[in-house]
Amino acid sequence: QKEVEQNSGPLSVPEGAIASLNCTYSDRGSQSFFWYRQYSGKSPELIMFIYSNGDKEDGRFTAQLNKASQYVSLLIRDSQPSDSATYLCAVNPGNAGNMLTFGGGTRLMVKP
Amino acid sequence: GAVVSQHPSRVICKSGTSVKIECRSLDFQATTMFWYRQFPKQSLMLMATSNEGSKATYEQGVEKDKFLINHASLTLSTLTVTSAHPEDSSFYICSAGRLAAGNEQFFGPGTRLTVL
């Protein structure tokens, strides 16, 4: 069973702080990794993806990938109350087209 | 770019009726489309994967005769919930896959189905 694990939270951070969201995966052959944000009652929206070891930055978001440790994380700098949502980690195994395995999501709460 | 539409956004129907949900990729050709279901406060559950012109692949436990999927073109897939019952009430979300550097999936806005 290929799994993607996330702490369900809630993760509570004060406004302006850095929020750190973590994800581990079991399939060592996984090729690309995605972070989606899902607001309550809405569908997921893609924040960013990463497929090389190291860091990838996009605005206030930084994705970090460590394939040796089978670990991917998302950092949100200068967290805002509007960042409060559930963050889904998803993994593409690399041999199944666009198929993604999703984690259960981490609920982030940014307090003013 | 990478916009996916879904229609209707909300539907309320009587038990026993059938409901069709459309999913369209508006600005790209989707090699594969996916249908998910999400119950309140739960994670996404993949129901089926469809490729244009071929039969959908259903996940274990999903009744293919109840959830009919038609993938008519590279930009359109439909999900029909046949003989809907109250336990089918859920948030149905489609996504479209684009074969690019990251093999991303882009999600439609979802359809909230309520069966009375």
Short mmCIF file of C-alpha atoms in Angstrom, two decimals:
data_model
loop_
_atom_site.label_atom_id
_atom_site.label_comp_id
_atom_site.label_asym_id
_atom_site.label_seq_id
_atom_site.Cartn_x
_atom_site.Cartn_y
_atom_site.Cartn_z
CA GLN A 1 0.00 0.00 0.00
CA LYS A 2 1.57 3.24 -1.13
CA GLU A 3 0.96 5.86 1.53
CA VAL A 4 1.32 9.56 2.06
CA GLU A 5 1.22 10.66 5.68
CA GLN A 6 0.48 14.07 7.12
CA ASN A 7 -0.25 15.25 10.63
CA SER A 8 -3.94 16.18 10.61
CA GLY A 9 -3.40 19.15 12.94
CA PRO A 10 -4.69 21.68 13.53
CA LEU A 11 -1.42 23.52 13.30
CA SER A 12 -1.87 26.92 14.88
CA VAL A 13 0.57 29.74 14.19
CA PRO A 14 0.37 33.47 14.88
CA GLU A 15 0.07 35.92 12.03
CA GLY A 16 3.46 36.77 10.55
CA ALA A 17 5.12 33.54 11.67
CA ILE A 18 6.46 30.74 9.51
CA ALA A 19 4.15 27.75 9.14
CA SER A 20 5.88 24.43 8.50
CA LEU A 21 3.85 21.59 7.02
CA ASN A 22 5.32 18.13 6.70
CA CYS A 23 4.62 15.03 4.64
CA THR A 24 6.23 11.60 4.37
CA TYR A 25 5.68 9.03 1.65
CA SER A 26 6.33 5.33 1.40
CA ASP A 27 6.97 4.77 -2.33
CA ARG A 28 10.68 5.34 -2.82
CA GLY A 29 10.17 5.48 -6.59
CA SER A 30 7.94 8.55 -6.40
CA GLN A 31 8.94 11.22 -8.87
CA SER A 32 7.00 14.42 -8.27
CA PHE A 33 5.36 16.00 -5.27
CA PHE A 34 2.57 18.51 -4.97
CA TRP A 35 1.07 20.80 -2.40
CA TYR A 36 -2.57 21.75 -2.69
CA ARG A 37 -4.56 24.16 -0.54
CA GLN A 38 -8.21 23.48 0.18
CA TYR A 39 -10.47 26.00 1.83
CA SER A 40 -13.51 24.67 3.66
CA GLY A 41 -16.25 23.79 1.19
CA LYS A 42 -14.03 24.40 -1.83
CA SER A 43 -11.99 22.18 -4.12
CA PRO A 44 -8.19 21.89 -3.89
CA GLU A 45 -6.00 24.40 -5.69
CA LEU A 46 -2.42 23.71 -6.68
CA ILE A 47 0.14 25.78 -4.80
CA MET A 48 3.32 24.31 -6.18
CA PHE A 49 5.13 21.14 -7.13
CA ILE A 50 8.68 19.91 -6.76
CA TYR A 51 10.59 17.00 -8.24
CA SER A 52 14.24 17.68 -7.47
CA ASN A 53 15.91 17.39 -4.10
CA GLY A 54 16.32 20.69 -2.33
CA ASP A 55 14.23 23.82 -2.06
CA LYS A 56 11.86 25.49 -4.48
CA GLU A 57 10.56 28.95 -3.69
CA ASP A 58 7.48 30.71 -5.02
CA GLY A 59 6.60 33.94 -3.26
CA ARG A 60 5.90 33.22 0.40
CA PHE A 61 5.92 29.46 -0.21
CA THR A 62 8.93 27.16 -0.17
CA ALA A 63 8.71 23.46 -0.91
CA GLN A 64 11.49 21.24 0.35
CA LEU A 65 12.19 17.73 -0.89
CA ASN A 66 14.47 15.06 0.55
CA LYS A 67 14.08 11.86 -1.43
CA ALA A 68 16.57 9.94 0.72
CA SER A 69 14.41 10.57 3.77
CA GLN A 70 11.16 10.34 1.74
CA TYR A 71 10.10 13.66 3.14
CA VAL A 72 8.57 16.75 1.60
CA SER A 73 7.60 19.93 3.38
CA LEU A 74 5.95 23.27 2.71
CA LEU A 75 7.01 26.46 4.46
CA ILE A 76 4.74 29.47 4.46
CA ARG A 77 6.50 32.68 5.43
CA ASP A 78 4.70 35.69 6.90
CA SER A 79 1.58 33.61 7.48
CA GLN A 80 -1.71 35.44 7.05
CA PRO A 81 -5.18 34.58 8.37
CA SER A 82 -6.16 33.99 4.73
CA ASP A 83 -3.69 31.08 4.68
CA SER A 84 -5.94 29.21 7.11
CA ALA A 85 -6.96 26.11 5.18
CA THR A 86 -6.23 22.42 4.82
CA TYR A 87 -3.00 21.66 2.99
CA LEU A 88 -2.85 18.44 1.01
CA CYS A 89 0.38 16.72 0.08
CA ALA A 90 0.19 14.58 -3.05
CA VAL A 91 2.70 12.26 -4.64
CA ASN A 92 3.02 11.05 -8.22
CA PRO A 93 4.62 7.62 -8.47
CA GLY A 94 6.19 8.38 -11.82
CA ASN A 95 4.84 5.44 -13.76
CA ALA A 96 1.11 6.18 -13.67
CA GLY A 97 0.60 9.31 -15.74
CA ASN A 98 -1.10 11.98 -13.67
CA MET A 99 -2.24 9.66 -10.89
CA LEU A 100 -1.70 11.17 -7.46
CA THR A 101 -1.77 9.66 -3.99
CA PHE A 102 -3.04 12.21 -1.47
CA GLY A 103 -2.28 12.55 2.20
CA GLY A 104 -5.11 13.23 4.61
CA GLY A 105 -4.20 16.91 4.85
CA THR A 106 -3.03 19.23 7.62
CA ARG A 107 -5.37 21.92 8.86
CA LEU A 108 -3.55 25.22 9.35
CA MET A 109 -4.95 28.00 11.50
CA VAL A 110 -3.28 31.41 11.39
CA LYS A 111 -4.39 33.55 14.30
CA PRO A 112 -4.43 37.37 14.00
CA GLY B 1 -4.00 28.74 -17.80
CA ALA B 2 -5.07 25.26 -16.61
CA VAL B 3 -8.69 26.03 -15.83
CA VAL B 4 -11.18 23.25 -15.15
CA SER B 5 -14.90 23.92 -14.99
CA GLN B 6 -17.54 21.74 -13.43
CA HIS B 7 -21.30 21.95 -13.82
CA PRO B 8 -23.57 22.12 -11.94
CA SER B 9 -21.99 23.52 -8.80
CA ARG B 10 -24.87 22.42 -6.64
CA VAL B 11 -27.77 20.01 -7.19
CA ILE B 12 -30.60 18.81 -5.02
CA CYS B 13 -32.59 15.85 -6.25
CA LYS B 14 -35.08 13.28 -5.09
CA SER B 15 -34.07 9.77 -4.21
CA GLY B 16 -34.11 7.48 -7.25
CA THR B 17 -33.28 10.10 -9.84
CA SER B 18 -30.08 10.30 -11.87
CA VAL B 19 -27.73 13.25 -11.86
CA LYS B 20 -25.14 14.13 -14.50
CA ILE B 21 -22.07 16.20 -13.66
CA GLU B 22 -19.88 17.69 -16.40
CA CYS B 23 -16.18 18.40 -16.14
CA ARG B 24 -14.35 20.43 -18.78
CA SER B 25 -10.75 21.47 -19.20
CA LEU B 26 -11.08 24.93 -20.72
CA ASP B 27 -7.61 25.82 -21.93
CA PHE B 28 -5.73 22.56 -22.26
CA GLN B 29 -6.27 19.02 -23.43
CA ALA B 30 -6.52 16.63 -20.53
CA THR B 31 -4.90 13.28 -21.09
CA THR B 32 -6.67 11.87 -18.08
CA MET B 33 -9.55 12.99 -15.90
CA PHE B 34 -10.20 11.92 -12.35
CA TRP B 35 -13.33 11.87 -10.23
CA TYR B 36 -13.16 12.24 -6.47
CA ARG B 37 -15.70 12.26 -3.69
CA GLN B 38 -15.27 14.04 -0.40
CA PHE B 39 -17.46 13.70 2.67
CA PRO B 40 -17.46 16.48 5.31
CA LYS B 41 -14.19 16.76 7.23
CA GLN B 42 -12.71 13.82 5.34
CA SER B 43 -9.99 13.57 2.75
CA LEU B 44 -10.42 13.18 -0.99
CA MET B 45 -11.39 9.73 -2.13
CA LEU B 46 -10.54 8.79 -5.71
CA MET B 47 -13.51 7.15 -7.38
CA ALA B 48 -12.29 6.56 -10.92
CA THR B 49 -9.80 7.50 -13.60
CA SER B 50 -10.83 8.03 -17.18
CA ASN B 51 -8.95 8.41 -20.42
CA GLU B 52 -10.51 9.78 -23.57
CA GLY B 53 -12.08 7.08 -25.68
CA SER B 54 -11.61 4.23 -23.26
CA LYS B 55 -13.47 2.76 -20.30
CA ALA B 56 -12.94 4.29 -16.90
CA THR B 57 -10.92 2.51 -14.25
CA TYR B 58 -12.80 2.39 -10.97
CA GLU B 59 -11.27 2.19 -7.52
CA GLN B 60 -12.07 -0.75 -5.31
CA GLY B 61 -15.49 -0.44 -3.73
CA VAL B 62 -16.87 2.02 -6.28
CA GLU B 63 -19.83 0.62 -8.22
CA LYS B 64 -19.27 1.21 -11.91
CA ASP B 65 -22.94 0.66 -12.74
CA LYS B 66 -23.96 3.32 -10.27
CA PHE B 67 -21.33 5.91 -11.16
CA LEU B 68 -21.22 6.03 -14.95
CA ILE B 69 -18.28 7.87 -16.44
CA ASN B 70 -18.04 8.97 -20.05
CA HIS B 71 -14.91 10.64 -21.38
CA ALA B 72 -16.12 11.88 -24.75
CA SER B 73 -13.19 14.09 -25.70
CA LEU B 74 -9.88 15.42 -24.46
CA THR B 75 -11.72 18.28 -22.77
CA LEU B 76 -14.92 16.72 -21.45
CA SER B 77 -15.76 14.00 -18.95
CA THR B 78 -19.13 13.32 -17.34
CA LEU B 79 -20.11 11.48 -14.18
CA THR B 80 -23.67 10.24 -13.88
CA VAL B 81 -24.90 9.16 -10.48
CA THR B 82 -27.69 6.73 -11.29
CA SER B 83 -30.64 6.09 -8.98
CA ALA B 84 -29.20 8.41 -6.36
CA HIS B 85 -29.89 7.78 -2.68
CA PRO B 86 -29.28 9.98 0.37
CA GLU B 87 -26.01 8.18 1.12
CA ASP B 88 -24.71 9.44 -2.24
CA SER B 89 -24.94 13.00 -0.96
CA SER B 90 -21.40 14.34 -1.07
CA PHE B 91 -19.00 16.80 -2.68
CA TYR B 92 -17.94 15.46 -6.09
CA ILE B 93 -14.78 16.94 -7.57
CA CYS B 94 -13.21 16.30 -10.94
CA SER B 95 -9.65 16.97 -11.92
CA ALA B 96 -7.84 17.03 -15.22
CA GLY B 97 -4.31 15.88 -15.74
CA ARG B 98 -1.86 17.63 -17.97
CA LEU B 99 1.25 15.85 -19.06
CA ALA B 100 3.87 18.47 -18.39
CA ALA B 101 7.01 18.73 -16.32
CA GLY B 102 5.24 17.82 -13.11
CA ASN B 103 2.23 15.81 -14.31
CA GLU B 104 -0.06 18.14 -12.43
CA GLN B 105 -3.75 17.63 -11.75
CA PHE B 106 -5.99 20.68 -11.83
CA PHE B 107 -9.26 20.55 -9.96
CA GLY B 108 -12.69 21.76 -10.94
CA PRO B 109 -14.70 23.75 -8.38
CA GLY B 110 -16.73 20.72 -7.32
CA THR B 111 -20.40 19.76 -7.29
CA ARG B 112 -22.31 19.49 -4.05
CA LEU B 113 -24.97 16.80 -4.41
CA THR B 114 -27.82 16.52 -1.94
CA VAL B 115 -30.22 13.63 -2.35
CA LEU B 116 -33.46 13.99 -0.45
#
